[in-house]
PDB file of C-alpha atoms in Angstrom:
ATOM      1  CA  UNK A 869       5.432  -7.547  -0.862  1.00  0.00           C
ATOM      2  CA  UNK A 870       1.794  -7.356   0.194  1.00  0.00           C
ATOM      3  CA  UNK A 871       2.713  -7.793   3.873  1.00  0.00           C
ATOM      4  CA  UNK A 872       5.361  -5.071   3.630  1.00  0.00           C
ATOM      5  CA  UNK A 873       2.929  -2.624   2.036  1.00  0.00           C
ATOM      6  CA  UNK A 874       0.257  -3.419   4.630  1.00  0.00           C
ATOM      7  CA  UNK A 875       2.738  -2.798   7.452  1.00  0.00           C
ATOM      8  CA  UNK A 876       3.876   0.449   5.883  1.00  0.00           C
ATOM      9  CA  UNK A 877       0.348   1.794   5.366  1.00  0.00           C
ATOM     10  CA  UNK A 878      -0.748   0.617   8.836  1.00  0.00           C
ATOM     11  CA  UNK A 879       2.157   2.381  10.577  1.00  0.00           C
ATOM     12  CA  UNK A 880       1.489   5.625   8.737  1.00  0.00           C
ATOM     13  CA  UNK A 881      -2.252   5.346   9.379  1.00  0.00           C
ATOM     14  CA  UNK A 882      -1.820   4.632  13.102  1.00  0.00           C
ATOM     15  CA  UNK A 883       0.574   7.561  13.521  1.00  0.00           C
ATOM     16  CA  UNK A 884      -2.190   9.912  12.430  1.00  0.00           C
ATOM     17  CA  UNK A 885      -0.085  11.010   9.462  1.00  0.00           C
ATOM     18  CA  UNK A 886       2.028  13.059  11.885  1.00  0.00           C
ATOM     19  CA  UNK A 887       5.423  13.633  10.284  1.00  0.00           C
ATOM     20  CA  UNK A 888       7.141  13.628  13.682  1.00  0.00           C
ATOM     21  CA  UNK A 889       5.652  10.251  14.650  1.00  0.00           C
ATOM     22  CA  UNK A 890       5.893   8.516  11.297  1.00  0.00           C
ATOM     23  CA  UNK A 891       9.259   7.049  10.378  1.00  0.00           C
ATOM     24  CA  UNK A 892       7.940   5.220   7.337  1.00  0.00           C
ATOM     25  CA  UNK A 893       7.945   6.329   3.724  1.00  0.00           C
ATOM     26  CA  UNK A 894       5.519   4.452   1.484  1.00  0.00           C
ATOM     27  CA  UNK A 895       6.258   4.483  -2.212  1.00  0.00           C
ATOM     28  CA  UNK A 896       4.153   2.334  -4.492  1.00  0.00           C
ATOM     29  CA  UNK A 897       5.168   2.244  -8.141  1.00  0.00           C
ATOM     30  CA  UNK A 898       3.032   0.467 -10.667  1.00  0.00           C
ATOM     31  CA  UNK A 899       4.374  -0.187 -14.143  1.00  0.00           C
ATOM     32  CA  UNK A 900       1.723   0.614 -16.696  1.00  0.00           C
ATOM     33  CA  UNK A 901      -0.754   1.950 -14.160  1.00  0.00           C
ATOM     34  CA  UNK A 902      -2.916   0.362 -11.505  1.00  0.00           C
ATOM     35  CA  UNK A 903      -5.093  -1.456 -14.038  1.00  0.00           C
ATOM     36  CA  UNK A 904      -2.114  -3.573 -15.154  1.00  0.00           C
ATOM     37  CA  UNK A 905      -2.058  -7.225 -14.143  1.00  0.00           C
ATOM     38  CA  UNK A 906       0.004  -8.176 -11.107  1.00  0.00           C
ATOM     39  CA  UNK A 907       2.134 -11.332 -10.752  1.00  0.00           C
ATOM     40  CA  UNK A 908      -0.943 -13.416  -9.917  1.00  0.00           C
ATOM     41  CA  UNK A 909      -2.801 -12.182 -13.006  1.00  0.00           C
ATOM     42  CA  UNK A 910      -5.312 -10.080 -11.072  1.00  0.00           C
ATOM     43  CA  UNK A 911      -5.390  -6.321 -11.538  1.00  0.00           C
ATOM     44  CA  UNK A 912      -3.073  -4.257  -9.352  1.00  0.00           C
ATOM     45  CA  UNK A 913      -5.960  -1.983  -8.332  1.00  0.00           C
ATOM     46  CA  UNK A 914      -7.699  -5.018  -6.788  1.00  0.00           C
ATOM     47  CA  UNK A 915      -4.541  -5.803  -4.801  1.00  0.00           C
ATOM     48  CA  UNK A 916      -4.161  -2.229  -3.525  1.00  0.00           C
ATOM     49  CA  UNK A 917      -7.857  -1.953  -2.654  1.00  0.00           C
ATOM     50  CA  UNK A 918      -7.470  -4.740  -0.075  1.00  0.00           C
ATOM     51  CA  UNK A 919      -4.482  -3.141   1.664  1.00  0.00           C
ATOM     52  CA  UNK A 920      -6.038   0.310   1.942  1.00  0.00           C
ATOM     53  CA  UNK A 921      -9.104  -0.962   3.798  1.00  0.00           C
ATOM     54  CA  UNK A 922      -7.962  -0.864   7.422  1.00  0.00           C
ATOM     55  CA  UNK A 923     -10.114  -2.426  10.099  1.00  0.00           C
TER      56      UNK A 923
END
C-alpha cells in the first residue's frame, strides 16, 4: 500500500498538478483519523508524513 501511495503522489507531484497531464486520482481514507494506529502499530500520520516528503 505504501508503495502505491508513493507512486500516486509522485506522479501527481511531477505532473505539476496539471489536470491535463495527471491521470492519477489519489484518495486516502483513514478510519478514525490520521492519529489512529496503522497495521504496524505506528500512527497513520507518521506513515503519511514519510510519503509526502519528496526528494
